[in-house]
Amino acid sequence: MTVPLAIPWTALGIFLNFAGRDSILGTMEMSNETSGMAIGEMKDTPMVMTFFVSSSTSLFSKAWTPTTTAAYAGTCVFLICLSTIMRGMLVLKPILEKSMWNTGVDSERLLVPDDEACCQKETLPHQSAKKVYDTIRRRCAVWRFRTSLSRAAFELLLATIGYLLMLAVMTMNVGYFLSVLGGLFLGTFLAGDLAADSSLYQDHHC
C-alpha cells in the first residue's frame, strides 16, 4: 500500500526540480544580459582620466565627432578662436564697467579715502557702517534697466564661453587642451595693451 503513495510524491519532486532548474537558468540568463548591457554602455561612455592623443574625440555632443584630420584641425581652430574671444571679453569687461555701465555711479569708493586714512582709527564702527550704507543707497538709486540688462547679458555670454572651454579641456584630448591654451595666449598677446590700463589688471598685478 505504501508504493502507490510514493509514486505521486516522487513525480512531484521531479517536477519541482526541473521547474527550479529552469528558473535558475532564466535568472542567470537575465543577469548575463543585464551585465552585458551595462558593459556595453560603459564602453560607449568611457571615463578617461589621463591625457591622450586622438583625432576622433567628441566635443560637446556625439554629433560633433571629427571623422577626418581636417575636421579635427577645424575643431582645434574653433577652440582657439573661442578662447581668444573669452580673453578679449575679460579685457573688455573693466573698460565697459568704467566707460558705459558705471557712468552714472558716484566714483566714491566703499572704503575710506586716502586723505582720510589718518583718521580711520578714530572712526567709530557705527559711523563706518553708516558711510557704507549711504554709499550703497546712492548706487542703488542710479540703477538702470538697460545698463543692468547689458551687463547681465555680457556676464552670461562670458560664463557660457568659459564653461564650453572647460568641457573641451575635460575631454582630456591633448589637441583640445593645447588649443584652449593657445587661444588664451593669442588673446593676451593681441589685447595685452588694453588690459594694462584696466582696473582689473591693476588690481591683480600690483
Short mmCIF file of C-alpha atoms in Angstrom, two decimals:
data_model
loop_
_atom_site.label_atom_id
_atom_site.label_comp_id
_atom_site.label_asym_id
_atom_site.label_seq_id
_atom_site.Cartn_x
_atom_site.Cartn_y
_atom_site.Cartn_z
CA MET A 1 0.00 0.00 0.00
CA THR A 2 2.97 2.37 0.52
CA VAL A 3 4.27 2.07 -3.04
CA PRO A 4 1.33 3.83 -4.80
CA LEU A 5 1.60 6.76 -2.36
CA ALA A 6 5.33 7.17 -3.02
CA ILE A 7 4.89 7.47 -6.79
CA PRO A 8 3.00 10.83 -6.77
CA TRP A 9 5.45 12.35 -4.31
CA THR A 10 8.36 11.23 -6.49
CA ALA A 11 6.76 12.74 -9.61
CA LEU A 12 6.10 16.00 -7.73
CA GLY A 13 9.73 16.16 -6.62
CA ILE A 14 10.97 15.64 -10.19
CA PHE A 15 8.62 18.38 -11.45
CA LEU A 16 9.79 20.87 -8.80
CA ASN A 17 13.40 20.01 -9.54
CA PHE A 18 13.03 20.78 -13.25
CA ALA A 19 10.98 23.91 -12.52
CA GLY A 20 13.62 25.23 -10.11
CA ARG A 21 16.36 24.47 -12.61
CA ASP A 22 14.56 26.38 -15.36
CA SER A 23 14.01 29.34 -13.02
CA ILE A 24 17.68 29.44 -12.04
CA LEU A 25 18.78 29.21 -15.68
CA GLY A 26 16.37 32.01 -16.64
CA THR A 27 17.67 34.21 -13.84
CA MET A 28 21.26 33.57 -14.87
CA GLU A 29 20.48 34.43 -18.50
CA MET A 30 18.78 37.69 -17.48
CA SER A 31 21.73 38.54 -15.25
CA ASN A 32 24.17 37.89 -18.08
CA GLU A 33 22.13 40.05 -20.46
CA THR A 34 21.95 42.89 -17.91
CA SER A 35 25.69 42.77 -17.23
CA GLY A 36 26.38 42.69 -20.97
CA MET A 37 24.24 45.79 -21.49
CA ALA A 38 25.99 47.58 -18.63
CA ILE A 39 29.41 46.73 -20.04
CA GLY A 40 28.29 47.96 -23.46
CA GLU A 41 27.12 51.27 -22.01
CA MET A 42 30.42 51.68 -20.18
CA LYS A 43 32.28 51.11 -23.45
CA ASP A 44 30.15 53.75 -25.18
CA THR A 45 30.89 56.36 -22.48
CA PRO A 46 34.47 55.82 -21.29
CA MET A 47 35.78 57.83 -18.34
CA VAL A 48 39.25 58.95 -19.35
CA MET A 49 41.36 60.42 -16.54
CA THR A 50 44.65 60.91 -18.41
CA PHE A 51 45.63 62.96 -21.44
CA PHE A 52 45.56 61.13 -24.75
CA VAL A 53 46.09 61.87 -28.44
CA SER A 54 43.16 61.24 -30.76
CA SER A 55 41.63 62.90 -33.81
CA SER A 56 38.13 61.48 -33.26
CA THR A 57 37.19 62.81 -29.82
CA SER A 58 33.64 64.10 -29.48
CA LEU A 59 33.24 67.74 -28.50
CA PHE A 60 30.13 68.83 -26.58
CA SER A 61 27.97 66.08 -28.15
CA LYS A 62 28.10 62.85 -30.17
CA ALA A 63 27.10 64.80 -33.26
CA TRP A 64 30.34 66.79 -33.09
CA THR A 65 32.83 63.97 -33.60
CA PRO A 66 35.64 64.64 -36.09
CA THR A 67 35.97 61.82 -38.59
CA THR A 68 38.90 63.21 -40.58
CA THR A 69 42.11 65.03 -39.81
CA ALA A 70 40.76 68.18 -41.45
CA ALA A 71 37.65 68.10 -39.26
CA TYR A 72 39.82 67.68 -36.17
CA ALA A 73 42.01 70.63 -37.21
CA GLY A 74 38.90 72.74 -37.76
CA THR A 75 37.69 71.85 -34.27
CA CYS A 76 41.01 72.94 -32.80
CA VAL A 77 40.85 76.24 -34.71
CA PHE A 78 37.35 76.78 -33.34
CA LEU A 79 38.60 76.27 -29.78
CA ILE A 80 41.46 78.69 -30.39
CA CYS A 81 39.04 81.36 -31.62
CA LEU A 82 36.63 80.73 -28.75
CA SER A 83 39.40 81.00 -26.17
CA THR A 84 40.70 84.19 -27.81
CA ILE A 85 37.22 85.71 -27.68
CA MET A 86 36.91 84.88 -23.98
CA ARG A 87 40.28 86.51 -23.24
CA GLY A 88 39.22 89.58 -25.19
CA MET A 89 35.96 89.77 -23.25
CA LEU A 90 37.88 89.65 -19.97
CA VAL A 91 39.95 92.59 -21.18
CA LEU A 92 36.85 94.45 -22.37
CA LYS A 93 34.84 93.95 -19.19
CA PRO A 94 36.59 96.54 -16.94
CA ILE A 95 36.62 99.01 -19.83
CA LEU A 96 32.86 98.67 -20.24
CA GLU A 97 32.38 98.96 -16.49
CA LYS A 98 34.24 102.25 -16.42
CA SER A 99 33.04 103.83 -19.67
CA MET A 100 29.45 102.57 -20.06
CA TRP A 101 27.98 100.76 -17.08
CA ASN A 102 29.22 102.99 -14.24
CA THR A 103 28.85 106.40 -15.90
CA GLY A 104 26.03 107.44 -13.58
CA VAL A 105 27.52 105.98 -10.42
CA ASP A 106 29.32 108.08 -7.88
CA SER A 107 33.03 107.45 -8.06
CA GLU A 108 33.30 107.37 -4.28
CA ARG A 109 34.51 104.02 -3.04
CA LEU A 110 33.11 101.99 -0.21
CA LEU A 111 36.45 102.09 1.55
CA VAL A 112 37.85 105.06 3.41
CA PRO A 113 39.50 107.55 1.00
CA ASP A 114 43.27 108.02 1.11
CA ASP A 115 43.09 111.54 2.53
CA GLU A 116 41.02 110.24 5.45
CA ALA A 117 43.25 107.25 6.17
CA CYS A 118 44.88 109.09 9.06
CA CYS A 119 41.50 109.41 10.75
CA GLN A 120 40.49 105.80 10.20
CA LYS A 121 41.43 104.73 13.74
CA GLU A 122 39.24 107.44 15.23
CA THR A 123 36.17 106.47 13.18
CA LEU A 124 33.54 104.70 15.24
CA PRO A 125 32.10 101.38 13.96
CA HIS A 126 28.58 102.78 13.60
CA GLN A 127 29.92 105.71 11.58
CA SER A 128 31.71 103.37 9.18
CA ALA A 129 28.57 101.26 8.81
CA LYS A 130 26.52 104.39 8.09
CA LYS A 131 29.01 105.51 5.45
CA VAL A 132 28.83 102.12 3.73
CA TYR A 133 25.03 102.16 3.89
CA ASP A 134 24.83 105.68 2.39
CA THR A 135 27.18 104.73 -0.46
CA ILE A 136 25.22 101.57 -1.30
CA ARG A 137 21.94 103.53 -1.17
CA ARG A 138 23.29 106.14 -3.60
CA ARG A 139 24.47 103.46 -6.00
CA CYS A 140 21.13 101.65 -5.86
CA ALA A 141 19.39 104.92 -6.67
CA VAL A 142 21.13 105.12 -10.06
CA TRP A 143 20.12 101.59 -11.11
CA ARG A 144 19.10 101.49 -14.78
CA PHE A 145 17.33 98.67 -16.60
CA ARG A 146 19.30 98.88 -19.86
CA THR A 147 22.63 99.07 -18.10
CA SER A 148 21.86 96.09 -15.87
CA LEU A 149 20.48 94.11 -18.80
CA SER A 150 23.58 94.66 -20.93
CA ARG A 151 25.87 93.79 -18.02
CA ALA A 152 23.92 90.61 -17.26
CA ALA A 153 23.94 89.55 -20.93
CA PHE A 154 27.69 90.15 -21.13
CA GLU A 155 28.31 88.10 -17.99
CA LEU A 156 26.05 85.31 -19.28
CA LEU A 157 27.92 85.13 -22.58
CA LEU A 158 31.27 85.17 -20.80
CA ALA A 159 30.22 82.36 -18.45
CA THR A 160 28.84 80.30 -21.35
CA ILE A 161 32.11 80.53 -23.28
CA GLY A 162 34.08 79.71 -20.14
CA TYR A 163 32.03 76.58 -19.40
CA LEU A 164 32.31 75.41 -23.02
CA LEU A 165 36.08 75.74 -22.85
CA MET A 166 36.07 73.86 -19.55
CA LEU A 167 34.14 70.99 -21.15
CA ALA A 168 36.65 70.94 -24.01
CA VAL A 169 39.55 70.63 -21.58
CA MET A 170 37.73 67.93 -19.60
CA THR A 171 37.77 65.65 -22.66
CA MET A 172 41.49 65.22 -21.81
CA ASN A 173 42.33 65.46 -25.50
CA VAL A 174 45.81 66.93 -25.91
CA GLY A 175 44.89 68.83 -29.07
CA TYR A 176 41.83 70.44 -27.48
CA PHE A 177 43.80 71.35 -24.35
CA LEU A 178 46.63 72.97 -26.32
CA SER A 179 44.09 74.81 -28.48
CA VAL A 180 42.50 76.42 -25.42
CA LEU A 181 45.91 77.45 -24.10
CA GLY A 182 46.89 78.78 -27.50
CA GLY A 183 43.76 80.89 -27.65
CA LEU A 184 44.45 82.37 -24.22
CA PHE A 185 47.99 83.21 -25.30
CA LEU A 186 46.82 84.76 -28.57
CA GLY A 187 44.12 86.82 -26.85
CA THR A 188 46.57 88.16 -24.28
CA PHE A 189 49.14 88.86 -27.00
CA LEU A 190 46.67 90.86 -29.07
CA ALA A 191 44.85 92.70 -26.27
CA GLY A 192 47.55 92.91 -23.63
CA ASP A 193 47.98 96.67 -24.03
CA LEU A 194 44.29 97.24 -23.35
CA ALA A 195 44.43 95.09 -20.21
CA ALA A 196 47.42 97.02 -18.87
CA ASP A 197 45.30 100.16 -18.44
CA SER A 198 42.27 98.44 -16.94
CA SER A 199 41.45 98.43 -13.25
CA LEU A 200 41.14 94.63 -13.30
CA TYR A 201 44.74 94.29 -14.48
CA GLN A 202 45.98 96.75 -11.88
CA ASP A 203 44.13 95.01 -9.06
CA HIS A 204 45.69 91.64 -9.84
CA HIS A 205 49.15 92.85 -10.87
CA CYS A 206 50.26 95.14 -8.09
#
